Tab-separated table of C-alpha atoms in Angstrom:
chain	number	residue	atom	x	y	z
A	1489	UNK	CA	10.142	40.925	-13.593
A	1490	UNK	CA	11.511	40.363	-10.125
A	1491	UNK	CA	14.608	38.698	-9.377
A	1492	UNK	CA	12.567	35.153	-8.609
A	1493	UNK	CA	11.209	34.999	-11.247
A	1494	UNK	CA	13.864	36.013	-13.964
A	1495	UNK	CA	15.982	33.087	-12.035
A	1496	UNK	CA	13.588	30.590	-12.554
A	1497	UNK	CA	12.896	31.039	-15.926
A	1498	UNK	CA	16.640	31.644	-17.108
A	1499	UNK	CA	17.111	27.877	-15.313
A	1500	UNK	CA	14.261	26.448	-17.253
A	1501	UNK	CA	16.476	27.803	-20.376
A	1502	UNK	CA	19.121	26.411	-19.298
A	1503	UNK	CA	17.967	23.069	-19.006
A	1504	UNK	CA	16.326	23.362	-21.922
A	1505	UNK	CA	19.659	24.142	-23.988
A	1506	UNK	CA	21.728	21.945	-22.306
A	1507	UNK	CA	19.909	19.036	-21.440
A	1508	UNK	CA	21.810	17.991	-18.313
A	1509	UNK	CA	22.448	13.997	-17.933
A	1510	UNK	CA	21.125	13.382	-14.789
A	1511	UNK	CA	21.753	10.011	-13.826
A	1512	UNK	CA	19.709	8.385	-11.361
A	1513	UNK	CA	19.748	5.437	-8.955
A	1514	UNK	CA	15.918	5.281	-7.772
A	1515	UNK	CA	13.529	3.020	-6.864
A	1516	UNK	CA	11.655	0.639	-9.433
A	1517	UNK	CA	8.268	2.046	-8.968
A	1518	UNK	CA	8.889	5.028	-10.147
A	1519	UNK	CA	11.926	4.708	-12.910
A	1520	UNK	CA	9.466	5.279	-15.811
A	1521	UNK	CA	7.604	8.233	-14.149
A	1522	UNK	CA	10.976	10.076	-13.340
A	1523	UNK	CA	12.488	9.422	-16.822
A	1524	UNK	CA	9.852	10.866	-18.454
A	1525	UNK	CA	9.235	13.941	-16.126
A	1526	UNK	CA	13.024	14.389	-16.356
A	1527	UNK	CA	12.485	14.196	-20.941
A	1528	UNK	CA	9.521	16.806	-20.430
A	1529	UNK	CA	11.329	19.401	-18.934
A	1530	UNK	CA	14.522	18.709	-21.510
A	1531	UNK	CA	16.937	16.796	-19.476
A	1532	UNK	CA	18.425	13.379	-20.261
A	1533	UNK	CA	17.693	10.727	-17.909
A	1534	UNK	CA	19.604	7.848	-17.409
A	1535	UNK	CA	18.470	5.289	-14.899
A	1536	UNK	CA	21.303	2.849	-14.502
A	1537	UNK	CA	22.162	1.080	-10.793
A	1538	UNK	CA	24.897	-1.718	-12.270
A	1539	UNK	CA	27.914	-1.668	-9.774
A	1540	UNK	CA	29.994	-2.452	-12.740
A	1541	UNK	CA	28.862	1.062	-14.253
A	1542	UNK	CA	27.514	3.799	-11.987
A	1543	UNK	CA	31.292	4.744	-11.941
A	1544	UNK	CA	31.640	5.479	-15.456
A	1545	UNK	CA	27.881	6.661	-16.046
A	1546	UNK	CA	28.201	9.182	-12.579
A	1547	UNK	CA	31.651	10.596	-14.598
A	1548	UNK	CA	29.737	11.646	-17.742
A	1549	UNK	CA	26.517	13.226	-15.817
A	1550	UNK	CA	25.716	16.349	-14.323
A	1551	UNK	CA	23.792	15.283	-11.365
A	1552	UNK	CA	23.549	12.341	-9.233
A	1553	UNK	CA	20.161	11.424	-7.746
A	1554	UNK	CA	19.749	8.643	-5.278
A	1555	UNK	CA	16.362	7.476	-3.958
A	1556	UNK	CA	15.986	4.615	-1.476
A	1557	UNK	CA	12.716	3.618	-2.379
A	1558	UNK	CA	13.080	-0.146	-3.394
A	1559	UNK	CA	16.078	-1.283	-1.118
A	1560	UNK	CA	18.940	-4.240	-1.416
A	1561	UNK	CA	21.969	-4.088	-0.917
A	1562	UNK	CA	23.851	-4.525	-4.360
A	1563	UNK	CA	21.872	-1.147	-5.104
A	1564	UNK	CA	23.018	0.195	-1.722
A	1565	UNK	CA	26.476	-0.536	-3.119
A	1566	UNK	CA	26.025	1.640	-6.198
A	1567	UNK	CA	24.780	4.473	-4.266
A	1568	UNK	CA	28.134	4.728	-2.228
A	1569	UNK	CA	30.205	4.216	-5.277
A	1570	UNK	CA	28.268	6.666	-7.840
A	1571	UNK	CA	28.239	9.251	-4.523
A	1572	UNK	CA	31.987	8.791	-4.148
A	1573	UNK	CA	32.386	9.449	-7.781
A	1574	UNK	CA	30.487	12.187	-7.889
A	1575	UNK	CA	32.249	14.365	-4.712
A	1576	UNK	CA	35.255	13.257	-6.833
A	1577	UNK	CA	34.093	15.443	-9.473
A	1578	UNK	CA	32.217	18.238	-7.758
A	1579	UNK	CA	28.783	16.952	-9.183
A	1580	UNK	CA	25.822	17.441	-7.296
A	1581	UNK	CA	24.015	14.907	-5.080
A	1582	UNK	CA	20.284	14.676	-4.397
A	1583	UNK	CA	19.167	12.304	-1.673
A	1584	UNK	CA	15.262	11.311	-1.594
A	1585	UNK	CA	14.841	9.112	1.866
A	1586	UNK	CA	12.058	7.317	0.601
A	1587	UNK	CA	10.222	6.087	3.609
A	1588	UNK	CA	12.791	6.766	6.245
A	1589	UNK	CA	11.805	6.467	9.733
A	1590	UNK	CA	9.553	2.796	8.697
A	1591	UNK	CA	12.459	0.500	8.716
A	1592	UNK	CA	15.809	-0.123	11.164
A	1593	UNK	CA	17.561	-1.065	7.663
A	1594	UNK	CA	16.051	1.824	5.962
A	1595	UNK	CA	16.796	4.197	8.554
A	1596	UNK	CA	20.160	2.488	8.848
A	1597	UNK	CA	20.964	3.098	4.859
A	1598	UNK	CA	19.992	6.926	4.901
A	1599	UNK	CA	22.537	7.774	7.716
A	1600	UNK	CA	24.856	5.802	5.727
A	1601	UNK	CA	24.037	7.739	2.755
A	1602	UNK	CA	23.954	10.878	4.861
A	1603	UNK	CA	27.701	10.265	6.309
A	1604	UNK	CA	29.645	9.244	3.057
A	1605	UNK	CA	27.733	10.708	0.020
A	1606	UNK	CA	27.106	14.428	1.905
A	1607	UNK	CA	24.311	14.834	-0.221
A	1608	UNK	CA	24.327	18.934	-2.379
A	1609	UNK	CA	20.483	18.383	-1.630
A	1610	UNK	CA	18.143	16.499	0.178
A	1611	UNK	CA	13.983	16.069	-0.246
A	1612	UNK	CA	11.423	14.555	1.364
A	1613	UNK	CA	7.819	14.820	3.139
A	1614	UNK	CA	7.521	16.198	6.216
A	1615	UNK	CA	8.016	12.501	7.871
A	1616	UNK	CA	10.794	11.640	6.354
A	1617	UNK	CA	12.644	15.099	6.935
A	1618	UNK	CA	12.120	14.278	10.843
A	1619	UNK	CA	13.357	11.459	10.852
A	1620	UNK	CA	16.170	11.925	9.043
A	1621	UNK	CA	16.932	14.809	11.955
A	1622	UNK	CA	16.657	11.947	14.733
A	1623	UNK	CA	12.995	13.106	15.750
A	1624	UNK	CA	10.570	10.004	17.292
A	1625	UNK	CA	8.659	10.216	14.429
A	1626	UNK	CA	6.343	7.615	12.319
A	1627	UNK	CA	5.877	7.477	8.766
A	1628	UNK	CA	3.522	6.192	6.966
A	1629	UNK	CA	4.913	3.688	4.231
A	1630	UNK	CA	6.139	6.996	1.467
A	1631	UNK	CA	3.497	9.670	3.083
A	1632	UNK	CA	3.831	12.135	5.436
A	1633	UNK	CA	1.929	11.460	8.172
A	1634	UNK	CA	2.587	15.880	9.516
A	1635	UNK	CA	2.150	19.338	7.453
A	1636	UNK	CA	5.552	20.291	5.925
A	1637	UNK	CA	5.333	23.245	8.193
A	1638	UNK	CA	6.040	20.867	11.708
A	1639	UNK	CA	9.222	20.192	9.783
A	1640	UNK	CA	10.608	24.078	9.019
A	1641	UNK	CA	13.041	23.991	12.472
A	1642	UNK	CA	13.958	19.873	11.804
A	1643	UNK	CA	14.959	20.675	7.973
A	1644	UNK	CA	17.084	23.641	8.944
A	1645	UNK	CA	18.419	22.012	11.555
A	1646	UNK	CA	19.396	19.312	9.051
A	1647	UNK	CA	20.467	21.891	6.159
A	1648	UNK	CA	23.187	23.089	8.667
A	1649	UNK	CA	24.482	19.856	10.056
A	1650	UNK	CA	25.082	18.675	6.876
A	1651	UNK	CA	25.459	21.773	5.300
A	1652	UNK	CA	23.068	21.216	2.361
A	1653	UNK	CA	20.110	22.507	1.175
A	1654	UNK	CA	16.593	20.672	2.242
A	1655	UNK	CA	13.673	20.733	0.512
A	1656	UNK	CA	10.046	19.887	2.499
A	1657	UNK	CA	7.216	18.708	0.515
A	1658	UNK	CA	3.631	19.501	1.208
A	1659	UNK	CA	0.961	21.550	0.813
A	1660	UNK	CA	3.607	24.499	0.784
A	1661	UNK	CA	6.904	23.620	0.087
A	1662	UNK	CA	9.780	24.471	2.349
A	1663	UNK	CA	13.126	25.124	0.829
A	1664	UNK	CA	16.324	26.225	3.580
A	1665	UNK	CA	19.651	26.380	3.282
A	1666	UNK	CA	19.876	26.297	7.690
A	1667	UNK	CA	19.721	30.030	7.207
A	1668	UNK	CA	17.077	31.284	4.512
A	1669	UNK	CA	13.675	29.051	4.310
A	1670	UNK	CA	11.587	29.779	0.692
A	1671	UNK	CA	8.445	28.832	0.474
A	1672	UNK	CA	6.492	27.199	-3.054
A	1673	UNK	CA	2.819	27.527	-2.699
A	1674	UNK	CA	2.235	26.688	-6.130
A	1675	UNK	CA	0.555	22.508	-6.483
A	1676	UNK	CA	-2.240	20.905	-5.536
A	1677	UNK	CA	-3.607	18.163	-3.397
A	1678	UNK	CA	-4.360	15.477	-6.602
A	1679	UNK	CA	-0.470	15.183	-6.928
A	1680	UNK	CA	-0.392	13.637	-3.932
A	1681	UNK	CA	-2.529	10.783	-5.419
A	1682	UNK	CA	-0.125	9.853	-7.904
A	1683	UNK	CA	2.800	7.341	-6.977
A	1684	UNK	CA	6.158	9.071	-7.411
A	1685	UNK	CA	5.156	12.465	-7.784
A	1686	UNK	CA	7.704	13.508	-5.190
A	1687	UNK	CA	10.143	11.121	-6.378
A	1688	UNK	CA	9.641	13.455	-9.868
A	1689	UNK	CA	10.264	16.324	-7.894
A	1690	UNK	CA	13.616	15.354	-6.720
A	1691	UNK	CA	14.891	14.342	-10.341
A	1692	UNK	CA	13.811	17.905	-11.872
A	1693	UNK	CA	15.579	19.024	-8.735
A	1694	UNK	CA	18.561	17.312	-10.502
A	1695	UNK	CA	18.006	18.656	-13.372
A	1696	UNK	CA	18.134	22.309	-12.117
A	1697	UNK	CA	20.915	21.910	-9.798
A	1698	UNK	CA	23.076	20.705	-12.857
A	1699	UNK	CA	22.554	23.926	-14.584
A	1700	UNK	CA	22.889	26.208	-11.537
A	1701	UNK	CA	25.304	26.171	-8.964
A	1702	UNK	CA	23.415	28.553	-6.619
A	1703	UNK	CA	22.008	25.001	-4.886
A	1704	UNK	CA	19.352	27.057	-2.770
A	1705	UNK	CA	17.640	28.851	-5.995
A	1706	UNK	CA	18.134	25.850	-7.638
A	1707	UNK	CA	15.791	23.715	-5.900
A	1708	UNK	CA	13.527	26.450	-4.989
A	1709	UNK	CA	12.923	27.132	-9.137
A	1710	UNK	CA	12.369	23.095	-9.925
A	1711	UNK	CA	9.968	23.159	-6.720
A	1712	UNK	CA	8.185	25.890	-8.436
A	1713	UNK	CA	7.985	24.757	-12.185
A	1714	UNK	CA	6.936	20.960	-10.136
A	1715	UNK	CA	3.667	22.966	-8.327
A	1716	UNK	CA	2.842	24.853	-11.426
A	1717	UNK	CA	2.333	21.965	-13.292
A	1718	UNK	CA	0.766	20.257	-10.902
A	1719	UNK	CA	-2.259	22.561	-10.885
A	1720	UNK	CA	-2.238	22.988	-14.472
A	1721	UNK	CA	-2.386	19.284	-14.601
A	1722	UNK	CA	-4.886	18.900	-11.819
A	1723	UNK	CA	-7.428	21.360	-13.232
A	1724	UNK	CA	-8.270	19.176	-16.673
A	1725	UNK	CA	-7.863	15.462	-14.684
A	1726	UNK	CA	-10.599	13.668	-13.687
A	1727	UNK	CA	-8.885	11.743	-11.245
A	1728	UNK	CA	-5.102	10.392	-10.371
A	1729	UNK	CA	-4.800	8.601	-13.785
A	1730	UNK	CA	-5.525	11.698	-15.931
A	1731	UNK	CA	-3.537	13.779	-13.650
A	1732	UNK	CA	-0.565	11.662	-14.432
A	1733	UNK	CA	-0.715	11.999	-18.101
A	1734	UNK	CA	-1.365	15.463	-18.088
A	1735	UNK	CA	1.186	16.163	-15.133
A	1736	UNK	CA	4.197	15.187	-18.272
A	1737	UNK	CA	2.217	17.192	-21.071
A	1738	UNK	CA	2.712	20.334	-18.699
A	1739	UNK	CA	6.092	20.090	-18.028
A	1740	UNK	CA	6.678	19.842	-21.207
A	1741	UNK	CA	4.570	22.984	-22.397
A	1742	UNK	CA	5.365	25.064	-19.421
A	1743	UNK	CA	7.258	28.046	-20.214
A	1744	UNK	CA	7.876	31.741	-19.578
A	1745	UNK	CA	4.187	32.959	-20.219
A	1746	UNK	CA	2.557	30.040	-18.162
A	1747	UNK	CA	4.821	30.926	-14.928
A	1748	UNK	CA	4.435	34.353	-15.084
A	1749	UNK	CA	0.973	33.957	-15.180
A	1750	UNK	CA	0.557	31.146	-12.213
A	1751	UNK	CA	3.820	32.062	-10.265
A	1752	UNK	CA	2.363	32.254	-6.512
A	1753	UNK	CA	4.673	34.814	-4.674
């Protein structure tokens, strides 16, 4: 078994033994789909955005997500404070920038977000990644509107400014550190179909990253368990409502056998 792979599946363990709280302050379109992508795999969601609690909730987790999907500013608040929290207590940060590059406010919340929570990790399509890297770009409402391979220079670029590790997804997802780029061929095109599929990626992201402190493997290894299910699911849906359904049943049945056997070098 090569070194990738043994990696991967010794995170998938992990998570599976310790059942990382990953606490998350998303968007409310997709707060069901995450929690349950995040029970499939054998984490423990919590999906609380109170400013009266993040504090306390962000001290007992081990992984802070933040997606800007559904903006106002009371949840803005929480962000900062939860973010603040968690560089208090060395626990990792992953940033999805939901539709940056649409909005002045939304564009105007992500530096924010960028500046004071130094996010461990940051995801997003191909649009969102450029913009976040100050490129004249146009997205799309949440889709990427370029190939995740336009991005490759822009994410590294943003990977060392920030010094984090950015994750582009696409048809093949990018993973760099500013320095090493991975790549995930593993998914398929009927995930794209279903709302918050990437938002799902970056929770299992949090999920991995709380188990492994290597940050780069880390989000390469929940990239890869996200595309292998995603074709697994893909191949027995009949369209984006199926694919859902079956997207969770995967995750949850995914294992050592089923990676070595649809692992995409």
């Amino acid at each position: 078994m090569n070194a990738q792979l043994s990696s991967l599946i010794e995170d998938l363990d992990k998570v599976r033994q310790h059942s990382p709280l990953v606490h998350n302050i998303t968007n409310d379109v997709v707060m069901n789909n995450t929690a349950n992508a995040l029970l499939a795999i054998g984490a423990s969601p919590v999906m609380a955005h109170a400013i009266e609690e993040v504090e306390d909730m962000v001290s007992i987790a081990s992984a802070l997500v933040l997606n800007i999907g559904t903006l106002d500013s009371s949840k803005v608040k929480a962000m900062l404070l939860a973010a603040n929290k968690a560089k208090q207590l060395n626990t990792p940060i992953v940033f999805d920038p939901v539709g940056v590059g649409a909005t002045a406010y939304r564009n105007t919340v992500a530096e924010q977000i960028l500046q004071q929570c130094k996010p461990t990790i940051i995801r997003g399509n191909a649009s969102e990644i450029m913009a976040l890297a100050k490129v004249n770009t146009k997205t799309k409402g949440v889709d990427s509107t370029v190939s995740s391979d336009s991005a490759i220079d822009l994410a590294k670029q943003l990977a060392k400014s920030y010094a984090c590790v950015v994750v582009v997804s696409g048809e093949i997802d990018y993973i760099t550190d500013g320095k090493e780029i991975l790549e995930v061929k593993n998914g398929h095109t009927l995930m794209q179909r279903v709302t918050g599929m990437g938002c799902s990626a970056t929770a299992l992201i949090g999920a991995f990253v709380a188990v492994n402190n290597d940050v780069l493997k880390a989000a390469y290894n929940a990239m890869v368990v996200m595309g292998i299910a995603g074709e697994l699911a893909a191949a027995n849906a009949s369209g984006n409502g199926s694919m859902q359904v079956n997207f969770l049943d995967e995750l949850y049945k995914i294992d050592q056998a089923i990676i070595k056997m649809y692992f995409k070098a």
